DNA sequence: TAGTGGTCTAGACCACCCT
DNA sequence: GGGTGGTCTAGACCACTAC
């Protein structure tokens, strides 16, 4: 396990310890070495180790007991808690034990609607890119996701969007924009005929509906997301740790 | 603003700075003093200030720009992002701008079902407490919440449960147990006749359904939660920050 | 009592943005 | 150049738990 100086040490320690938990070097329910031991072994300060362990504890991945030790949480070990879980549908599908694939249903450039223009702080005349994709788990459709962003964000105009990428990667690659945070509203909806067709489910059944807005560090709206989520195949699971 | 030594300094700084953002001492979109200035003014180390600011940044409450400064996120300022948001329904109702109230629908002691016993790691013969409550926003019913926990957890047997408390306070007060983390599954459901009656909504409309499991630091299951959530009145909103 | 995690400090150096 | 946030260190002291 070579710690390389040029890359942030905290990131390297994070990756290494996460790996050790995942590959059962530190078994489920088992105790980790003490912070001092880890610091010495990895050649970093105890503060650095604590930064990483604090992150794990916030995810519920480990349980820390003062005066005792740090233990791997066997209930969380296999849950991918990085990011909020909703950003990257492919990872979500993988975390549920399926093989992810993506079908691009539609991609078009058109003027923004009133609502879209308001949310993106542009004028209704301005052009937006609308990207509609179907995420599948083992070839079974589970999520229908629509993303809308201003066409002016596209740096390389002749470029063809890579529909296999998660939306934050598309922004990064095609627009040189970095997503800083997202606000998501979770709702429920009924399957209509169009959705039933795409998701191969029965009309009238309940679905999860996710409305998302993504912003960069300058608080500029980048993308809108509207997703329909078949929770019968895919668990939308959140872990919340106290403190 | 008196910083008292006996209580954790980080907590005091957290409270103070959160207050300043909330009461517009640092106005929406405005810039905070630099970390060094804050450290000096509050009489703490820069590390301590950074610990607090890192937490705010993770909630999306502030936006930090290297070489520039730290800014209040006007889009998040009024969103209560502490805890995951789903634990404390009364706070959730308040955060949406309503006055919360709670009606206890039913409270009983009975043997655990197979599923309950499995989830709580007890035997089906063992007794559980079932607490059904209706949370209202300005007297309008919005959440029907059922909590189930082993009767053996109750320390004071003659005691009457305080139905006005959030579940983690009940555990604390009546069982001397501290919730360390929770796992929540978010689903959608259709309103049936019973729900329609309690929530005064039409049969067949979609609802959010939350399945929650709460654990203590020893990874012992404490409580199960099953809640039906009327998202038309109450936004279930999550903020996810990148990094 | 020994060892663990919890708290907090002081300060070094770097990368980056502004003017 | 001067100030900002980003990274990292070494070490002190405390609170708690197990033995």
Short mmCIF file of N, CA and C in Angstrom, two decimals, chain A residues 110-128 148-150 213 215 220-224, chain B residues 75:
data_model
loop_
_atom_site.label_atom_id
_atom_site.label_comp_id
_atom_site.label_asym_id
_atom_site.label_seq_id
_atom_site.Cartn_x
_atom_site.Cartn_y
_atom_site.Cartn_z
N UNK A 110 -33.94 22.33 -27.73
CA UNK A 110 -35.21 23.05 -27.92
C UNK A 110 -35.23 24.24 -26.97
N UNK A 111 -36.17 25.17 -27.18
CA UNK A 111 -36.26 26.32 -26.27
C UNK A 111 -36.74 25.86 -24.90
N UNK A 112 -36.30 26.56 -23.87
CA UNK A 112 -36.68 26.21 -22.50
C UNK A 112 -38.14 26.55 -22.25
N UNK A 113 -38.80 25.73 -21.43
CA UNK A 113 -40.13 26.08 -20.97
C UNK A 113 -40.01 27.15 -19.90
N UNK A 114 -41.15 27.74 -19.52
CA UNK A 114 -41.13 28.77 -18.48
C UNK A 114 -40.51 28.24 -17.19
N UNK A 115 -40.99 27.06 -16.78
CA UNK A 115 -40.50 26.49 -15.52
C UNK A 115 -39.01 26.19 -15.60
N UNK A 116 -38.59 25.60 -16.70
CA UNK A 116 -37.18 25.27 -16.86
C UNK A 116 -36.32 26.53 -16.85
N UNK A 117 -36.78 27.56 -17.56
CA UNK A 117 -36.02 28.80 -17.63
C UNK A 117 -35.88 29.42 -16.24
N UNK A 118 -36.97 29.40 -15.48
CA UNK A 118 -36.92 29.95 -14.13
C UNK A 118 -35.92 29.19 -13.26
N UNK A 119 -36.01 27.87 -13.31
CA UNK A 119 -35.13 27.06 -12.46
C UNK A 119 -33.67 27.20 -12.87
N UNK A 120 -33.43 27.40 -14.16
CA UNK A 120 -32.05 27.50 -14.65
C UNK A 120 -31.58 28.96 -14.73
N UNK A 121 -32.43 29.89 -14.34
CA UNK A 121 -32.15 31.34 -14.42
C UNK A 121 -31.66 31.74 -15.81
N UNK A 122 -32.41 31.29 -16.82
CA UNK A 122 -32.19 31.75 -18.19
C UNK A 122 -33.53 32.27 -18.71
N UNK A 123 -33.57 32.76 -19.96
CA UNK A 123 -34.83 33.23 -20.53
C UNK A 123 -35.48 32.11 -21.34
N UNK A 124 -36.81 32.13 -21.45
CA UNK A 124 -37.52 31.04 -22.14
C UNK A 124 -37.11 30.87 -23.60
N UNK A 125 -36.56 31.93 -24.21
CA UNK A 125 -36.14 31.78 -25.59
C UNK A 125 -34.88 30.91 -25.72
N UNK A 126 -34.08 30.90 -24.67
CA UNK A 126 -32.79 30.23 -24.76
C UNK A 126 -32.95 28.72 -24.96
N UNK A 127 -31.97 28.13 -25.65
CA UNK A 127 -32.00 26.72 -25.97
C UNK A 127 -31.51 25.87 -24.79
N UNK A 128 -32.15 24.71 -24.63
CA UNK A 128 -31.67 23.74 -23.65
C UNK A 128 -31.47 22.40 -24.33
N UNK A 148 -31.95 18.19 -18.05
CA UNK A 148 -32.08 19.37 -18.89
C UNK A 148 -31.07 20.42 -18.46
N UNK A 149 -30.30 20.92 -19.42
CA UNK A 149 -29.33 21.97 -19.09
C UNK A 149 -29.18 22.93 -20.26
N UNK A 150 -28.77 24.17 -19.99
CA UNK A 150 -28.67 25.19 -21.04
C UNK A 150 -27.68 24.77 -22.12
N UNK A 213 -32.02 19.43 -8.65
CA UNK A 213 -31.37 20.61 -9.22
C UNK A 213 -29.90 20.59 -8.82
N UNK A 215 -26.08 22.47 -8.85
CA UNK A 215 -25.44 23.79 -8.89
C UNK A 215 -23.93 23.66 -8.82
N UNK A 220 -24.50 28.76 -9.54
CA UNK A 220 -25.20 28.84 -10.82
C UNK A 220 -25.89 27.50 -11.10
N UNK A 221 -27.18 27.53 -11.46
CA UNK A 221 -27.87 26.26 -11.77
C UNK A 221 -27.27 25.64 -13.02
N UNK A 222 -26.95 24.37 -12.97
CA UNK A 222 -26.35 23.70 -14.11
C UNK A 222 -27.35 22.79 -14.81
N UNK A 223 -27.99 21.93 -14.05
CA UNK A 223 -28.84 20.90 -14.64
C UNK A 223 -30.09 20.69 -13.80
N UNK A 224 -31.17 20.35 -14.48
CA UNK A 224 -32.36 19.87 -13.81
C UNK A 224 -32.48 18.37 -14.06
N UNK B 75 -29.59 29.53 -1.20
CA UNK B 75 -30.60 28.53 -1.55
C UNK B 75 -30.82 27.53 -0.42
#
